[in-house]
CSV table of C-alpha atoms and ligand atoms in Angstrom, one decimal:
chain,number,residue,atom,x,y,z
A,53,UNK,CA,-6.3,-81.1,12.7
A,54,UNK,CA,-5.8,-84.8,12.2
A,55,UNK,CA,-8.2,-86.6,10.0
A,56,UNK,CA,-9.5,-88.5,13.1
A,57,UNK,CA,-10.9,-85.2,14.4
A,58,UNK,CA,-13.1,-84.6,11.4
A,59,UNK,CA,-16.9,-84.5,11.9
A,60,UNK,CA,-19.4,-86.1,9.6
A,61,UNK,CA,-20.0,-83.3,7.1
A,62,UNK,CA,-23.4,-83.6,5.4
A,63,UNK,CA,-23.2,-80.2,3.8
A,64,UNK,CA,-24.9,-79.7,0.4
A,65,UNK,CA,-21.9,-77.7,-0.9
A,66,UNK,CA,-19.2,-76.7,-0.5
A,67,UNK,CA,-19.1,-80.2,0.7
A,68,UNK,CA,-16.8,-82.9,2.0
A,69,UNK,CA,-13.6,-83.7,0.1
A,70,UNK,CA,-11.7,-87.0,0.1
A,71,UNK,CA,-9.3,-87.0,3.1
A,72,UNK,CA,-6.4,-88.4,1.0
A,73,UNK,CA,-6.8,-85.3,-1.3
A,74,UNK,CA,-6.8,-82.9,1.6
A,75,UNK,CA,-3.7,-84.6,2.9
A,76,UNK,CA,-1.9,-84.3,-0.4
A,77,UNK,CA,-2.9,-80.6,-0.6
A,78,UNK,CA,-1.6,-80.1,2.9
A,79,UNK,CA,1.7,-81.8,2.0
A,80,UNK,CA,2.2,-79.8,-1.1
A,81,UNK,CA,0.7,-76.5,0.0
A,82,UNK,CA,3.9,-74.7,0.9
A,83,UNK,CA,6.0,-76.0,-1.9
A,84,UNK,CA,5.0,-78.3,-4.8
A,85,UNK,CA,7.6,-81.1,-5.0
A,86,UNK,CA,10.4,-80.0,-7.4
A,87,UNK,CA,8.9,-76.5,-7.8
A,88,UNK,CA,9.6,-74.8,-4.5
A,89,UNK,CA,6.4,-72.7,-4.6
A,90,UNK,CA,2.8,-73.5,-4.0
A,91,UNK,CA,0.3,-73.9,-6.8
A,92,UNK,CA,-1.3,-70.6,-5.7
A,93,UNK,CA,1.9,-68.7,-6.3
A,94,UNK,CA,3.0,-69.8,-9.8
A,95,UNK,CA,2.1,-68.3,-13.2
A,96,UNK,CA,-0.7,-70.0,-14.9
A,97,UNK,CA,1.5,-69.8,-18.0
A,98,UNK,CA,4.2,-71.8,-16.4
A,99,UNK,CA,4.9,-75.3,-17.6
A,100,UNK,CA,4.1,-76.6,-14.1
A,101,UNK,CA,0.6,-75.2,-14.1
A,102,UNK,CA,0.0,-76.2,-17.8
A,103,UNK,CA,0.9,-79.7,-16.8
A,104,UNK,CA,-1.5,-79.6,-13.8
A,105,UNK,CA,-4.4,-78.4,-16.0
A,106,UNK,CA,-3.5,-80.8,-18.8
A,107,UNK,CA,-3.4,-83.7,-16.4
A,108,UNK,CA,-6.8,-82.8,-14.8
A,109,UNK,CA,-8.3,-82.7,-18.3
A,110,UNK,CA,-6.7,-86.0,-19.3
A,111,UNK,CA,-8.0,-87.6,-16.1
A,112,UNK,CA,-11.5,-86.3,-16.7
A,113,UNK,CA,-11.4,-87.8,-20.2
A,114,UNK,CA,-10.3,-91.1,-18.9
A,115,UNK,CA,-12.6,-91.2,-15.9
A,116,UNK,CA,-15.8,-90.3,-17.8
A,117,UNK,CA,-14.8,-91.8,-21.2
A,118,UNK,CA,-15.2,-88.4,-22.8
A,119,UNK,CA,-15.3,-89.0,-26.6
A,120,UNK,CA,-13.3,-87.1,-29.2
A,121,UNK,CA,-15.2,-84.1,-30.4
A,122,UNK,CA,-15.9,-82.8,-26.9
A,123,UNK,CA,-14.0,-79.9,-25.2
A,124,UNK,CA,-13.3,-79.7,-21.5
A,125,UNK,CA,-13.5,-76.2,-20.0
A,126,UNK,CA,-12.6,-74.9,-16.6
A,127,UNK,CA,-14.7,-71.8,-16.0
A,128,UNK,CA,-15.6,-69.4,-13.2
A,129,UNK,CA,-18.7,-67.7,-11.8
A,130,UNK,CA,-20.2,-70.9,-10.4
A,131,UNK,CA,-22.9,-73.0,-12.0
A,132,UNK,CA,-25.1,-69.9,-11.7
A,133,UNK,CA,-23.1,-68.1,-14.4
A,134,UNK,CA,-23.8,-71.1,-16.7
A,135,UNK,CA,-27.5,-70.3,-16.3
A,136,UNK,CA,-26.6,-67.2,-18.3
A,137,UNK,CA,-23.8,-68.5,-20.5
A,138,UNK,CA,-25.8,-71.5,-21.8
A,139,UNK,CA,-28.5,-69.4,-23.4
A,140,UNK,CA,-26.2,-66.5,-24.4
A,141,UNK,CA,-24.1,-69.0,-26.4
A,142,UNK,CA,-26.6,-71.6,-27.5
A,143,UNK,CA,-30.0,-69.9,-27.8
A,144,UNK,CA,-29.7,-68.5,-31.2
A,145,UNK,CA,-31.9,-65.7,-32.5
A,146,UNK,CA,-35.5,-66.7,-33.0
A,147,UNK,CA,-35.1,-70.2,-31.6
A,148,UNK,CA,-36.6,-71.6,-28.5
A,149,UNK,CA,-34.9,-73.4,-25.6
A,150,UNK,CA,-36.8,-76.1,-23.7
A,151,UNK,CA,-36.3,-76.3,-19.9
A,152,UNK,CA,-37.4,-79.2,-17.9
A,153,UNK,CA,-38.4,-77.7,-14.5
A,154,UNK,CA,-37.7,-80.1,-11.7
A,155,UNK,CA,-36.7,-77.8,-8.8
A,156,UNK,CA,-35.4,-74.5,-7.5
A,157,UNK,CA,-32.1,-74.6,-9.4
A,158,UNK,CA,-33.9,-75.4,-12.7
A,159,UNK,CA,-36.2,-72.4,-12.0
A,160,UNK,CA,-33.1,-70.2,-11.6
A,161,UNK,CA,-31.8,-71.5,-14.9
A,162,UNK,CA,-35.1,-70.6,-16.6
A,163,UNK,CA,-35.1,-67.1,-15.1
A,164,UNK,CA,-31.7,-66.3,-16.7
A,165,UNK,CA,-32.6,-67.9,-20.1
A,166,UNK,CA,-35.7,-65.8,-20.3
A,167,UNK,CA,-33.5,-62.7,-20.3
A,168,UNK,CA,-31.9,-64.0,-23.5
A,169,UNK,CA,-34.6,-65.5,-25.7
A,170,UNK,CA,-37.6,-67.7,-26.0
A,171,UNK,CA,-38.0,-70.3,-23.3
A,172,UNK,CA,-40.5,-73.1,-23.1
A,173,UNK,CA,-40.8,-74.7,-19.7
A,174,UNK,CA,-42.0,-78.3,-19.5
A,175,UNK,CA,-42.0,-81.3,-17.2
A,176,UNK,CA,-44.0,-81.5,-14.0
A,177,UNK,CA,-47.5,-80.0,-14.2
A,178,UNK,CA,-47.7,-76.3,-13.2
A,179,UNK,CA,-47.9,-76.0,-9.4
A,180,UNK,CA,-47.0,-79.7,-8.8
A,181,UNK,CA,-44.6,-80.3,-5.9
A,182,UNK,CA,-41.0,-80.9,-6.9
A,183,UNK,CA,-40.9,-84.3,-5.4
A,184,UNK,CA,-40.2,-86.4,-8.5
A,185,UNK,CA,-38.8,-86.5,-12.0
A,186,UNK,CA,-41.4,-86.1,-14.8
A,187,UNK,CA,-42.2,-89.0,-17.1
A,188,UNK,CA,-41.4,-88.7,-20.8
A,189,UNK,CA,-45.2,-88.3,-21.5
A,190,UNK,CA,-45.2,-85.2,-19.3
A,191,UNK,CA,-42.5,-83.5,-21.2
A,192,UNK,CA,-43.3,-81.7,-24.4
A,193,UNK,CA,-40.5,-80.4,-26.6
A,194,UNK,CA,-40.4,-77.7,-29.2
A,195,UNK,CA,-39.7,-79.0,-32.7
A,196,UNK,CA,-36.3,-77.7,-33.6
A,197,UNK,CA,-35.5,-76.5,-30.1
A,198,UNK,CA,-32.1,-74.9,-29.7
A,199,UNK,CA,-31.5,-77.3,-26.8
A,200,UNK,CA,-33.2,-79.0,-23.9
A,201,UNK,CA,-32.0,-78.1,-20.4
A,202,UNK,CA,-32.3,-80.5,-17.5
A,203,UNK,CA,-31.0,-80.6,-13.9
A,204,UNK,CA,-29.7,-84.1,-13.3
A,205,UNK,CA,-30.0,-83.9,-9.5
A,206,UNK,CA,-32.1,-81.5,-7.6
A,207,UNK,CA,-30.0,-80.6,-4.7
A,208,UNK,CA,-32.6,-78.9,-2.6
A,209,UNK,CA,-35.6,-81.2,-3.3
A,210,UNK,CA,-33.6,-84.5,-3.2
A,211,UNK,CA,-34.7,-85.9,-6.6
A,212,UNK,CA,-32.5,-87.2,-9.4
A,213,UNK,CA,-32.9,-88.4,-12.9
A,214,UNK,CA,-32.2,-92.1,-13.2
A,215,UNK,CA,-32.6,-92.2,-17.0
A,216,UNK,CA,-32.3,-89.5,-19.6
A,217,UNK,CA,-35.3,-87.7,-21.1
A,218,UNK,CA,-36.0,-88.6,-24.7
A,219,UNK,CA,-35.5,-85.3,-26.4
A,220,UNK,CA,-35.0,-86.2,-30.0
A,221,UNK,CA,-32.4,-84.2,-32.0
A,222,UNK,CA,-32.1,-81.2,-29.8
A,223,UNK,CA,-28.8,-81.1,-27.8
A,224,UNK,CA,-29.3,-82.0,-24.2
A,225,UNK,CA,-27.8,-79.6,-21.7
A,226,UNK,CA,-27.4,-80.8,-18.2
A,227,UNK,CA,-26.8,-79.0,-14.9
A,228,UNK,CA,-25.0,-81.8,-13.2
A,229,UNK,CA,-23.7,-79.7,-10.3
A,230,UNK,CA,-24.8,-82.1,-7.6
A,231,UNK,CA,-24.3,-85.5,-9.1
A,232,UNK,CA,-21.6,-85.3,-11.7
A,233,UNK,CA,-19.3,-88.3,-11.7
A,234,UNK,CA,-21.4,-90.1,-9.0
A,235,UNK,CA,-21.7,-93.0,-11.5
A,236,UNK,CA,-21.0,-93.9,-15.1
A,237,UNK,CA,-22.1,-91.2,-17.6
A,238,UNK,CA,-22.5,-91.5,-21.4
A,239,UNK,CA,-21.1,-88.1,-22.5
A,240,UNK,CA,-22.1,-88.7,-26.1
A,241,UNK,CA,-25.8,-88.3,-25.2
A,242,UNK,CA,-25.2,-84.7,-24.2
A,243,UNK,CA,-24.4,-81.4,-26.0
A,244,UNK,CA,-23.2,-79.8,-22.8
A,245,UNK,CA,-22.7,-80.8,-19.2
A,246,UNK,CA,-21.8,-78.3,-16.6
A,247,UNK,CA,-21.2,-78.5,-12.9
A,248,UNK,CA,-20.0,-76.2,-10.1
A,249,UNK,CA,-17.1,-78.1,-8.5
A,250,UNK,CA,-18.0,-77.7,-4.9
A,251,UNK,CA,-19.9,-80.9,-4.4
A,252,UNK,CA,-18.3,-83.8,-6.3
A,253,UNK,CA,-15.3,-82.3,-7.9
A,254,UNK,CA,-13.3,-80.0,-5.6
A,255,UNK,CA,-13.5,-76.6,-4.0
A,256,UNK,CA,-15.8,-73.8,-5.1
A,257,UNK,CA,-14.6,-71.4,-7.7
A,258,UNK,CA,-14.2,-73.7,-10.6
A,259,UNK,CA,-16.9,-74.9,-13.0
A,260,UNK,CA,-16.4,-77.9,-15.2
A,261,UNK,CA,-18.1,-77.7,-18.6
A,262,UNK,CA,-17.9,-80.5,-21.2
A,263,UNK,CA,-19.2,-79.3,-24.5
A,264,UNK,CA,-19.7,-80.9,-27.9
A,265,UNK,CA,-17.3,-79.2,-30.3
A,266,UNK,CA,-19.9,-78.4,-33.0
A,267,UNK,CA,-21.9,-76.3,-30.5
A,268,UNK,CA,-19.0,-73.8,-30.2
A,269,UNK,CA,-19.9,-72.5,-33.7
A,270,UNK,CA,-23.1,-71.1,-32.1
A,271,UNK,CA,-21.2,-68.6,-29.9
A,272,UNK,CA,-21.7,-65.3,-31.4
A,273,UNK,CA,-18.7,-63.1,-31.8
A,274,UNK,CA,-20.6,-60.2,-30.3
A,275,UNK,CA,-20.7,-61.9,-26.9
A,276,UNK,CA,-18.6,-60.6,-24.1
A,277,UNK,CA,-15.3,-62.3,-24.4
A,278,UNK,CA,-15.2,-64.1,-21.1
A,279,UNK,CA,-18.8,-65.3,-21.6
A,280,UNK,CA,-18.0,-66.9,-24.9
A,281,UNK,CA,-17.5,-70.7,-24.9
A,282,UNK,CA,-15.7,-70.6,-28.2
A,283,UNK,CA,-13.1,-68.2,-26.8
A,284,UNK,CA,-12.7,-70.2,-23.7
A,285,UNK,CA,-12.2,-73.3,-25.8
A,286,UNK,CA,-9.7,-71.7,-28.2
A,287,UNK,CA,-7.7,-70.5,-25.2
A,288,UNK,CA,-7.8,-73.9,-23.4
A,289,UNK,CA,-9.6,-72.3,-20.4
A,290,UNK,CA,-6.7,-69.8,-20.1
A,291,UNK,CA,-8.1,-66.7,-21.7
A,292,UNK,CA,-7.5,-65.1,-18.3
A,293,UNK,CA,-6.1,-66.4,-15.1
A,294,UNK,CA,-7.9,-69.6,-14.4
A,295,UNK,CA,-8.9,-70.7,-10.8
A,296,UNK,CA,-5.6,-72.4,-10.4
A,297,UNK,CA,-5.9,-73.8,-6.9
A,298,UNK,CA,-9.4,-75.1,-7.7
A,299,UNK,CA,-8.2,-76.8,-10.9
A,300,UNK,CA,-5.3,-78.4,-9.0
A,301,UNK,CA,-7.6,-79.8,-6.3
A,302,UNK,CA,-10.2,-80.9,-8.8
A,303,UNK,CA,-7.4,-82.8,-10.6
A,304,UNK,CA,-6.5,-84.6,-7.3
A,305,UNK,CA,-10.1,-85.6,-6.8
A,306,UNK,CA,-10.1,-87.1,-10.4
A,307,UNK,CA,-7.0,-89.1,-9.5
A,308,UNK,CA,-8.7,-90.3,-6.3
A,309,UNK,CA,-11.7,-91.5,-8.3
A,310,UNK,CA,-9.5,-93.2,-10.8
A,311,UNK,CA,-7.5,-95.0,-8.1
A,312,UNK,CA,-10.8,-96.1,-6.5
A,313,UNK,CA,-11.8,-97.9,-9.7
A,314,UNK,CA,-13.5,-95.1,-11.6
A,315,UNK,CA,-17.1,-94.3,-12.0
A,316,UNK,CA,-18.5,-97.9,-11.7
A,317,UNK,CA,-16.7,-98.3,-8.4
A,318,UNK,CA,-18.0,-95.0,-6.9
A,319,UNK,CA,-21.5,-95.8,-8.2
A,320,UNK,CA,-21.5,-99.0,-6.2
A,321,UNK,CA,-20.5,-97.1,-3.1
A,322,UNK,CA,-23.1,-94.4,-3.7
A,323,UNK,CA,-25.9,-96.9,-4.2
A,324,UNK,CA,-24.9,-98.7,-1.0
A,325,UNK,CA,-24.7,-95.6,1.1
A,326,UNK,CA,-28.0,-94.1,-0.2
A,327,UNK,CA,-29.7,-97.6,-0.1
A,328,UNK,CA,-28.9,-98.0,3.6
A,329,UNK,CA,-30.3,-94.5,4.4
A,330,UNK,CA,-33.5,-94.9,2.5
A,331,UNK,CA,-34.0,-98.4,3.9
A,332,UNK,CA,-33.9,-96.8,7.4
A,333,UNK,CA,-36.2,-93.9,6.4
A,334,UNK,CA,-38.7,-96.5,5.1
A,335,UNK,CA,-38.4,-98.9,8.0
A,336,UNK,CA,-41.0,-97.8,10.5
A,337,UNK,CA,-43.0,-94.9,9.1
A,338,UNK,CA,-41.5,-92.6,11.7
A,339,UNK,CA,-39.4,-90.7,9.1
A,340,UNK,CA,-41.0,-89.1,6.0
A,341,UNK,CA,-38.7,-89.2,3.0
A,342,UNK,CA,-39.9,-86.4,0.7
A,343,UNK,CA,-38.9,-87.5,-2.8
A,344,UNK,CA,-41.0,-90.2,-4.5
A,345,UNK,CA,-39.4,-93.6,-4.5
A,346,UNK,CA,-38.4,-93.8,-8.2
A,347,UNK,CA,-37.0,-90.3,-8.2
A,348,UNK,CA,-34.9,-90.4,-5.0
A,349,UNK,CA,-31.5,-88.8,-5.1
A,350,UNK,CA,-28.4,-90.8,-4.2
A,351,UNK,CA,-26.6,-87.6,-3.4
A,352,UNK,CA,-29.1,-85.5,-1.3
A,353,UNK,CA,-31.4,-87.5,0.9
A,354,UNK,CA,-34.3,-85.3,2.0
A,355,UNK,CA,-36.7,-86.2,4.8
A,356,UNK,CA,-39.0,-84.7,7.4
A,357,UNK,CA,-40.5,-85.6,10.7
A,358,UNK,CA,-44.1,-85.3,11.9
A,359,UNK,CA,-43.6,-81.8,13.4
A,360,UNK,CA,-41.2,-78.9,12.9
A,361,UNK,CA,-40.4,-79.0,16.6
A,362,UNK,CA,-39.1,-82.6,16.2
A,363,UNK,CA,-37.2,-81.5,13.2
A,364,UNK,CA,-35.5,-78.7,15.1
A,365,UNK,CA,-34.7,-81.1,17.9
A,366,UNK,CA,-33.2,-83.6,15.4
A,367,UNK,CA,-31.0,-80.9,13.8
A,368,UNK,CA,-29.8,-79.6,17.2
A,369,UNK,CA,-29.1,-83.0,18.7
A,370,UNK,CA,-27.4,-84.3,15.5
A,371,UNK,CA,-25.1,-81.3,15.4
A,372,UNK,CA,-24.2,-81.9,19.1
A,373,UNK,CA,-23.5,-85.5,18.3
A,374,UNK,CA,-20.9,-84.6,15.5
A,375,UNK,CA,-23.1,-84.6,12.4
A,376,UNK,CA,-22.8,-81.3,10.6
A,377,UNK,CA,-25.2,-79.8,8.0
A,378,UNK,CA,-28.3,-82.0,8.3
A,379,UNK,CA,-30.7,-79.1,8.2
A,380,UNK,CA,-32.7,-79.0,5.0
A,381,UNK,CA,-32.6,-76.0,2.6
A,382,UNK,CA,-34.4,-73.0,4.1
A,383,UNK,CA,-36.9,-73.0,1.2
A,384,UNK,CA,-38.2,-76.5,2.0
A,385,UNK,CA,-37.4,-77.2,5.6
A,386,UNK,CA,-36.9,-80.6,7.1
A,387,UNK,CA,-33.6,-82.5,6.9
A,388,UNK,CA,-31.2,-83.2,4.1
A,389,UNK,CA,-28.3,-85.6,4.3
A,390,UNK,CA,-25.9,-84.8,1.4
A,391,UNK,CA,-23.8,-87.9,0.8
A,392,UNK,CA,-21.6,-87.0,-2.1
A,393,UNK,CA,-18.8,-89.2,-3.5
A,394,UNK,CA,-16.3,-88.3,-0.7
A,395,UNK,CA,-18.8,-88.8,2.1
A,396,UNK,CA,-17.6,-91.8,4.1
A,397,UNK,CA,-19.9,-94.8,4.4
A,398,UNK,CA,-19.1,-95.0,8.1
A,399,UNK,CA,-20.9,-91.6,8.4
A,400,UNK,CA,-24.1,-93.1,6.9
A,401,UNK,CA,-23.8,-96.0,9.4
A,402,UNK,CA,-23.3,-93.6,12.3
A,403,UNK,CA,-26.2,-91.4,11.2
A,404,UNK,CA,-28.5,-94.5,11.0
A,405,UNK,CA,-27.5,-95.4,14.6
A,406,UNK,CA,-28.2,-91.9,15.7
A,407,UNK,CA,-31.6,-91.9,13.9
A,408,UNK,CA,-32.6,-95.2,15.6
A,409,UNK,CA,-31.7,-93.7,19.0
A,410,UNK,CA,-33.6,-90.5,18.2
A,411,UNK,CA,-36.7,-92.5,17.2
A,412,UNK,CA,-36.5,-94.6,20.4
A,413,UNK,CA,-36.4,-91.5,22.5
A,414,UNK,CA,-38.9,-89.4,20.5
A,415,UNK,CA,-41.1,-92.1,18.8
B,661,PMP,N1,-27.3,-76.0,-9.8
B,661,PMP,C1,-27.4,-76.9,-8.8
B,661,PMP,C2,-28.1,-78.2,-9.1
B,661,PMP,C3,-26.9,-76.6,-7.6
B,661,PMP,O1,-27.0,-77.5,-6.6
B,661,PMP,C4,-26.2,-75.4,-7.3
B,661,PMP,C5,-25.6,-75.0,-6.0
B,661,PMP,N2,-26.0,-75.6,-4.9
B,661,PMP,C6,-26.2,-74.5,-8.4
B,661,PMP,C7,-26.7,-74.8,-9.6
B,661,PMP,C8,-25.5,-73.1,-8.2
B,661,PMP,O2,-24.2,-73.3,-8.1
B,661,PMP,P1,-23.2,-72.1,-7.8
B,661,PMP,O3,-23.3,-71.8,-6.4
B,661,PMP,O4,-21.8,-72.7,-8.2
B,661,PMP,O5,-23.5,-71.0,-8.7
């Protein structure tokens, strides 16, 4: 299918990939230049694949300015397995881990951590809607906490941290699955950042983890081998067969970002895209954006209409008009426009035109 036939894909993940990346994958799919085999068919121990993985890592380091003293890991099991691996490796006996609860994915992280050890949940008041990021005053941390876990972007609820919580000395662990590399990031402020690849990084099946080296000492030798960060680091993400195709595509996405001008450049695009959409959502009062203004996500723009019937009509008509994936998550309803890095600005403009027309007809 030529690129011109692509619809506007607002899926929350797996999500839209950059067309130049897809085109390169297509060109090299049957035979990598000079190799005569596809990336899916070669040994992960081959020098070709080692170079692909090494280049992806080098490009991540360059793109995000990853300081020395941090290890880059390509893992499997989705971000969901990190909900388990984080406490298994970092929540040492008798210690407490603090979790800032800002949404459904944060809750899932809490659920797994509780299976491992002591967990203290903080952030929004109990029972408060997940429509904003808590203030520092609302967060209470355990002295000497093993780590503090946050979810940088709440994919389902459409809220995002636009500052970092002030957590003191505890290592900050961030689930950045839905906004990683959407803008500049100061890695040195974190102990660990992890992200499922399928939104801003590449295809599903790979998880990127960036971990401060000293934290590897916490991984207990009694842990299952594959679940041990230290083992994964010692083996440069190749203790077993890595998700080779995913790492390869992730590497191409990193190159695409670097060629675009890196994280400051993509941040400007993301701010412009989300800015246009929120401006439209605020324009007449017809639309009901769900996240509070200072907590709005630049990646997942969530909104409602005055009735569920209207929402159903919007989703149906937008799909017919070539906009895919605007239905909100089943747990919250409404609409969600996921506009990750690779989502084209022309799609935001087209959606706004469609919304104006819908409002004219149904207002
Ligand atoms: N965390 C966040 C913030 C997410 O958005 C998602 C997936 N949508 C996950 C975790 C779970 O990721 P995975 O499906 O890779 O396990």
